[in-house]
Short mmCIF file of C-alpha atoms in Angstrom, two decimals:
data_model
loop_
_atom_site.label_atom_id
_atom_site.label_comp_id
_atom_site.label_asym_id
_atom_site.label_seq_id
_atom_site.Cartn_x
_atom_site.Cartn_y
_atom_site.Cartn_z
CA UNK A 1 5.23 25.48 -10.88
CA UNK A 2 2.52 26.14 -8.51
CA UNK A 3 -0.41 28.17 -8.96
CA UNK A 4 -1.80 29.11 -5.52
CA UNK A 5 -2.65 25.71 -4.01
CA UNK A 6 -2.59 23.71 -7.11
CA UNK A 7 0.47 21.18 -7.41
CA UNK A 8 1.78 18.87 -10.05
CA UNK A 9 1.93 15.72 -8.23
CA UNK A 10 3.76 12.35 -9.59
CA UNK A 11 2.05 9.14 -8.27
CA UNK A 12 4.17 6.29 -9.01
CA UNK A 13 2.03 2.73 -9.37
CA UNK A 14 -0.82 5.13 -9.80
CA UNK A 15 -2.89 2.49 -12.06
CA UNK A 16 -2.38 0.36 -9.19
CA UNK A 17 -5.06 -0.44 -6.41
CA UNK A 18 -3.73 2.43 -4.01
CA UNK A 19 -2.45 4.53 -6.44
CA UNK A 20 -5.71 5.01 -8.56
CA UNK A 21 -7.81 5.75 -5.28
CA UNK A 22 -4.75 8.39 -4.26
CA UNK A 23 -5.40 9.63 -7.97
CA UNK A 24 -9.05 10.41 -7.78
CA UNK A 25 -8.82 11.97 -4.13
CA UNK A 26 -5.77 14.48 -5.61
CA UNK A 27 -7.67 15.50 -8.53
CA UNK A 28 -10.36 16.28 -6.67
CA UNK A 29 -8.68 18.57 -4.52
CA UNK A 30 -7.91 20.40 -7.72
CA UNK A 31 -4.25 19.47 -8.54
CA UNK A 32 -2.71 18.25 -11.53
CA UNK A 33 -1.73 14.45 -11.37
CA UNK A 34 0.90 11.85 -13.64
CA UNK A 35 -0.07 8.56 -13.00
CA UNK A 36 2.91 6.68 -13.98
CA UNK A 37 3.11 2.98 -14.10
CA UNK A 38 4.40 -0.34 -15.65
CA UNK A 39 1.21 -2.01 -15.67
CA UNK A 40 2.65 -5.22 -14.50
CA UNK A 41 -0.28 -5.14 -11.93
CA UNK A 42 -1.79 -2.10 -12.32
CA UNK A 43 -4.40 -1.71 -15.22
CA UNK A 44 -5.76 0.88 -17.49
CA UNK A 45 -9.19 0.31 -16.07
CA UNK A 46 -8.13 1.56 -12.61
CA UNK A 47 -7.93 5.05 -14.26
CA UNK A 48 -9.70 4.63 -17.55
CA UNK A 49 -12.55 7.12 -16.07
CA UNK A 50 -9.87 9.55 -15.52
CA UNK A 51 -8.02 9.85 -18.91
CA UNK A 52 -10.41 12.59 -19.89
CA UNK A 53 -9.68 14.69 -17.01
CA UNK A 54 -7.86 18.15 -18.44
CA UNK A 55 -5.48 17.79 -14.96
CA UNK A 56 -4.87 14.03 -15.61
CA UNK A 57 -2.26 12.30 -17.48
CA UNK A 58 -1.09 8.67 -17.96
CA UNK A 59 2.48 7.83 -18.51
CA UNK A 60 3.50 3.96 -19.06
CA UNK A 61 7.06 4.23 -17.22
CA UNK A 62 8.99 1.73 -14.92
CA UNK A 63 10.54 3.03 -12.00
CA UNK A 64 13.94 1.07 -11.87
CA UNK A 65 14.57 3.70 -14.96
CA UNK A 66 15.12 7.45 -14.43
CA UNK A 67 12.42 9.21 -14.98
CA UNK A 68 12.70 12.82 -16.26
CA UNK A 69 9.60 15.28 -15.53
CA UNK A 70 9.02 18.45 -13.76
CA UNK A 71 6.45 18.05 -10.41
CA UNK A 72 5.98 19.12 -7.07
CA UNK A 73 5.40 16.61 -5.29
CA UNK A 74 6.12 12.18 -5.38
CA UNK A 75 3.69 9.76 -3.82
CA UNK A 76 6.20 6.44 -4.65
CA UNK A 77 3.52 3.81 -4.33
CA UNK A 78 5.19 1.70 -7.41
CA UNK A 79 5.71 -2.25 -6.29
CA UNK A 80 3.98 -5.10 -6.33
CA UNK A 81 2.18 -5.67 -3.13
CA UNK A 82 0.96 -8.90 -2.52
CA UNK A 83 2.53 -12.46 -2.71
CA UNK A 84 1.45 -14.01 -5.64
CA UNK A 85 3.17 -10.96 -8.03
CA UNK A 86 5.82 -10.04 -5.92
CA UNK A 87 6.76 -14.03 -5.68
CA UNK A 88 6.25 -14.13 -9.80
CA UNK A 89 9.59 -12.52 -10.29
CA UNK A 90 11.50 -11.64 -7.01
CA UNK A 91 14.37 -10.28 -8.48
CA UNK A 92 12.20 -7.46 -10.45
CA UNK A 93 10.31 -6.79 -7.20
CA UNK A 94 13.65 -6.18 -5.16
CA UNK A 95 14.57 -4.01 -8.19
CA UNK A 96 11.39 -2.19 -8.21
CA UNK A 97 11.74 -1.24 -4.70
CA UNK A 98 15.54 -0.31 -4.36
CA UNK A 99 16.29 1.13 -8.08
CA UNK A 100 12.51 2.78 -7.94
CA UNK A 101 13.73 4.47 -4.76
CA UNK A 102 16.90 5.55 -5.77
CA UNK A 103 15.36 7.12 -9.23
CA UNK A 104 12.81 8.67 -7.20
CA UNK A 105 14.41 10.30 -4.62
CA UNK A 106 16.85 11.59 -7.63
CA UNK A 107 14.25 13.05 -9.71
CA UNK A 108 12.83 14.82 -5.98
CA UNK A 109 16.78 15.73 -5.31
CA UNK A 110 16.86 18.00 -8.71
CA UNK A 111 13.31 19.20 -8.67
CA UNK A 112 13.05 20.13 -4.75
CA UNK A 113 10.14 18.17 -4.62
CA UNK A 114 8.75 16.55 -1.23
CA UNK A 115 8.39 12.66 -1.94
CA UNK A 116 6.77 10.13 0.63
CA UNK A 117 7.51 6.66 0.41
CA UNK A 118 4.60 3.63 0.74
CA UNK A 119 6.71 1.15 2.96
CA UNK A 120 4.29 -1.45 4.32
CA UNK A 121 4.27 -3.72 7.77
CA UNK A 122 6.09 -6.86 6.45
CA UNK A 123 9.19 -4.62 7.35
CA UNK A 124 8.42 -5.94 11.25
CA UNK A 125 8.12 -9.55 9.58
CA UNK A 126 6.73 -11.77 12.21
CA UNK A 127 7.02 -9.91 14.93
CA UNK A 128 7.43 -10.26 18.41
CA UNK A 129 5.81 -6.97 19.39
CA UNK A 130 2.35 -7.14 19.50
CA UNK A 131 0.88 -4.27 18.65
CA UNK A 132 3.59 -3.03 16.45
CA UNK A 133 5.29 0.29 17.06
CA UNK A 134 7.63 2.40 14.56
CA UNK A 135 10.66 1.84 16.87
CA UNK A 136 10.51 -1.55 16.65
CA UNK A 137 13.29 -3.06 14.05
CA UNK A 138 11.30 -6.34 13.26
CA UNK A 139 11.96 -9.99 12.29
CA UNK A 140 12.74 -10.17 8.80
CA UNK A 141 13.85 -13.42 7.22
CA UNK A 142 16.74 -12.11 5.00
CA UNK A 143 16.32 -15.47 2.56
CA UNK A 144 12.69 -16.73 2.50
CA UNK A 145 10.30 -16.50 0.00
CA UNK A 146 8.75 -13.04 1.35
CA UNK A 147 12.27 -11.51 1.48
CA UNK A 148 12.10 -9.66 -2.27
CA UNK A 149 9.25 -7.11 -0.80
CA UNK A 150 10.40 -7.29 2.59
CA UNK A 151 13.99 -6.30 2.21
CA UNK A 152 13.21 -4.00 -0.55
CA UNK A 153 10.95 -1.84 1.37
CA UNK A 154 13.55 -2.25 4.11
CA UNK A 155 16.15 -0.62 1.89
CA UNK A 156 14.00 1.46 0.64
CA UNK A 157 13.45 3.32 3.85
CA UNK A 158 17.30 3.09 4.57
CA UNK A 159 17.57 5.39 1.13
CA UNK A 160 15.07 7.69 2.25
CA UNK A 161 16.68 8.62 5.32
CA UNK A 162 19.87 8.95 3.82
CA UNK A 163 18.75 11.01 1.35
CA UNK A 164 17.06 12.97 3.98
CA UNK A 165 20.46 13.11 6.10
CA UNK A 166 22.57 13.96 3.34
CA UNK A 167 20.87 15.96 1.10
CA UNK A 168 18.09 17.42 3.59
CA UNK A 169 15.66 16.20 1.48
CA UNK A 170 12.00 16.62 2.55
CA UNK A 171 10.94 13.30 3.01
CA UNK A 172 7.15 11.10 4.50
CA UNK A 173 7.79 7.58 5.23
CA UNK A 174 4.63 5.55 6.05
CA UNK A 175 4.12 1.89 6.53
CA UNK A 176 0.89 0.52 5.14
CA UNK A 177 -0.89 -2.24 7.18
CA UNK A 178 -3.27 -4.54 5.15
CA UNK A 179 -5.52 -2.34 2.91
CA UNK A 180 -8.77 -3.60 1.30
CA UNK A 181 -11.24 -1.94 -0.87
CA UNK A 182 -12.49 -1.36 -4.78
CA UNK A 183 -10.08 -2.25 -7.18
CA UNK A 184 -8.00 -4.58 -5.80
CA UNK A 185 -6.91 -7.23 -8.21
CA UNK A 186 -9.50 -10.22 -8.10
CA UNK A 187 -6.58 -12.82 -8.44
CA UNK A 188 -3.72 -10.98 -6.19
CA UNK A 189 -3.66 -13.72 -3.77
CA UNK A 190 -4.27 -11.07 -0.83
CA UNK A 191 -6.56 -12.56 1.81
CA UNK A 192 -9.85 -10.11 1.24
CA UNK A 193 -10.01 -10.38 -2.23
CA UNK A 194 -9.40 -14.49 -2.15
CA UNK A 195 -12.22 -15.13 0.18
CA UNK A 196 -14.65 -12.90 -1.37
CA UNK A 197 -13.43 -14.47 -5.16
CA UNK A 198 -14.10 -17.98 -3.59
CA UNK A 199 -17.18 -17.16 -1.62
CA UNK A 200 -18.80 -15.44 -4.87
CA UNK A 201 -17.69 -18.78 -6.73
CA UNK A 202 -18.95 -20.85 -4.69
CA UNK A 203 -15.69 -22.62 -4.00
CA UNK A 204 -14.16 -23.70 -1.17
CA UNK A 205 -12.63 -21.21 1.05
CA UNK A 206 -9.28 -21.95 1.67
CA UNK A 207 -7.77 -20.76 5.21
CA UNK A 208 -3.71 -21.51 5.40
CA UNK A 209 -2.84 -22.94 9.04
CA UNK A 210 -5.53 -23.07 11.74
CA UNK A 211 -7.00 -19.91 10.58
CA UNK A 212 -5.98 -18.14 13.81
CA UNK A 213 -3.41 -15.45 12.65
CA UNK A 214 -4.62 -12.24 12.74
CA UNK A 215 -4.57 -9.29 10.59
CA UNK A 216 -5.53 -5.61 10.83
CA UNK A 217 -7.51 -4.65 7.69
CA UNK A 218 -8.27 -0.68 7.11
CA UNK A 219 -10.67 0.34 4.06
CA UNK A 220 -9.01 2.07 1.23
CA UNK A 221 -10.52 5.45 1.61
CA UNK A 222 -9.20 5.98 5.59
CA UNK A 223 -5.82 4.71 4.05
CA UNK A 224 -5.73 7.75 1.24
CA UNK A 225 -6.21 10.36 3.80
CA UNK A 226 -3.98 9.15 6.02
CA UNK A 227 -1.28 9.21 3.41
CA UNK A 228 -2.19 12.83 1.95
CA UNK A 229 -2.43 14.35 5.79
CA UNK A 230 1.00 12.59 5.80
CA UNK A 231 2.39 14.20 2.89
CA UNK A 232 1.03 17.66 3.92
CA UNK A 233 1.58 17.72 7.09
CA UNK A 234 4.97 19.86 8.48
CA UNK A 235 8.33 18.89 7.09
CA UNK A 236 9.29 17.80 10.55
CA UNK A 237 6.95 15.03 10.61
CA UNK A 238 8.90 12.82 8.66
CA UNK A 239 8.30 9.30 9.91
CA UNK A 240 8.32 6.36 9.41
CA UNK A 241 4.25 6.73 10.56
CA UNK A 242 2.09 3.45 10.41
CA UNK A 243 -1.11 3.74 8.34
CA UNK A 244 -3.98 1.22 9.52
CA UNK A 245 -6.82 -0.01 11.55
CA UNK A 246 -5.94 -1.54 15.09
CA UNK A 247 -8.83 -3.45 14.78
CA UNK A 248 -7.84 -7.00 15.02
CA UNK A 249 -9.45 -10.08 13.45
CA UNK A 250 -8.60 -13.46 13.08
CA UNK A 251 -8.76 -14.94 9.05
CA UNK A 252 -11.41 -17.08 10.67
CA UNK A 253 -13.38 -14.23 11.67
CA UNK A 254 -12.65 -12.40 8.21
CA UNK A 255 -14.38 -15.71 6.31
CA UNK A 256 -17.25 -16.01 8.57
CA UNK A 257 -17.95 -11.98 7.84
CA UNK A 258 -17.38 -12.61 4.20
CA UNK A 259 -19.40 -15.46 3.88
CA UNK A 260 -22.38 -13.47 5.98
CA UNK A 261 -22.07 -10.53 3.19
CA UNK A 262 -22.14 -12.91 -0.05
CA UNK A 263 -24.51 -15.19 1.29
CA UNK A 264 -22.29 -18.30 0.33
CA UNK A 265 -22.83 -21.53 0.64
CA UNK A 266 -18.74 -22.19 0.32
CA UNK A 267 -16.97 -24.37 2.66
CA UNK A 268 -13.71 -23.72 4.61
CA UNK A 269 -10.98 -25.78 4.26
CA UNK A 270 -7.49 -25.49 5.54
CA UNK A 271 -4.20 -26.03 3.99
CA UNK A 272 -0.56 -25.65 5.32
CA UNK A 273 0.38 -22.41 6.42
CA UNK A 274 2.81 -20.71 3.67
CA UNK A 275 6.70 -20.12 5.01
CA UNK A 276 7.25 -17.05 6.53
CA UNK A 277 3.81 -16.17 6.97
CA UNK A 278 3.35 -13.88 10.00
CA UNK A 279 0.99 -15.06 12.92
CA UNK A 280 -0.47 -11.72 14.22
CA UNK A 281 -0.25 -8.29 12.60
CA UNK A 282 -1.85 -5.22 14.20
CA UNK A 283 -0.49 -1.54 14.01
CA UNK A 284 0.01 0.65 16.55
CA UNK A 285 -1.21 4.03 15.33
CA UNK A 286 -0.90 6.41 18.47
CA UNK A 287 1.83 8.26 16.09
CA UNK A 288 -0.87 8.78 13.56
CA UNK A 289 -3.58 9.84 15.45
CA UNK A 290 -1.11 12.60 17.38
CA UNK A 291 0.57 14.15 14.43
CA UNK A 292 -2.24 13.16 11.57
CA UNK A 293 -4.89 13.66 13.37
CA UNK A 294 -5.73 10.90 11.62
CA UNK A 295 -8.00 7.37 12.61
CA UNK A 296 -9.77 4.90 10.52
CA UNK A 297 -13.70 5.37 10.29
CA UNK A 298 -14.62 2.65 8.08
CA UNK A 299 -15.86 -0.46 9.97
CA UNK A 300 -14.88 -3.75 8.43
CA UNK A 301 -18.33 -4.95 7.74
CA UNK A 302 -19.31 -1.75 5.92
CA UNK A 303 -16.06 -1.67 3.98
CA UNK A 304 -16.23 -5.62 2.80
CA UNK A 305 -19.72 -4.87 1.48
CA UNK A 306 -18.58 -1.82 -0.54
CA UNK A 307 -15.68 -4.14 -2.12
CA UNK A 308 -18.02 -7.62 -2.28
CA UNK A 309 -20.24 -4.94 -4.49
CA UNK A 310 -17.37 -4.12 -6.37
CA UNK A 311 -16.25 -7.62 -6.97
CA UNK A 312 -19.79 -9.17 -7.93
CA UNK A 313 -19.83 -6.09 -10.73
CA UNK A 314 -16.23 -7.53 -12.40
#
């Protein structure tokens, strides 16, 4: 299937926020890309500029059903990733993570493909250890409102490592911390898109709790670079590896930065904290630095400017 360094690569969730950026980068590197998406949260608009590319193919498909294609590598990104979207149909969210993992691992086993799982910092839940290293097992509520996503992703990791041990499948697992940038869904409920849209509309800026909970925000270009480095790392580099920006900001600081960049007159208002919302989240990226020679290079100010430009043009 390979022609020199050229590979045929499957990206599930490829029309989503992260997936569409990944498809672009893989095409720039001279690969064939099969983008698979059921368009629950992804949109054709995110990949419309790629449709005429001779090495790009778009397929509407739900990963909870088997897929029969011939490929060299699989990036498994399919799953709604924001609370608004994954809580809309929590049973389907769990099925996407678990059945999707089973189907993509089965495809990788048949085609002898290397496969990467896009896991999440949510596997750590509301952490007792700060920052979070990969050997921390997490503190997750198994029956809460976020469990469909948190436990679905945890189960997917279990499946990946069982296929690795049982079938010697070449797997890769990354745990993605808060990512932002152009092509985010404007109504996905994530904090960056929420604050930017509220500021641009002149609406009240909504913060939950006291706004002092912290997050670490990684710009999408940096994240895509890390994912590709992980896929291309030696087979002995399996993961899980944290991918994110270790710079930590309170949600209040993020709101202030957005208001400044948008020159908004919006006022900040406070609402009760949602259930199971983690108080702090910050990746320990020592393994990414050491094993992938990677660390993020885009500052929050620069990344927010590019993101605001995208949302302003919508």
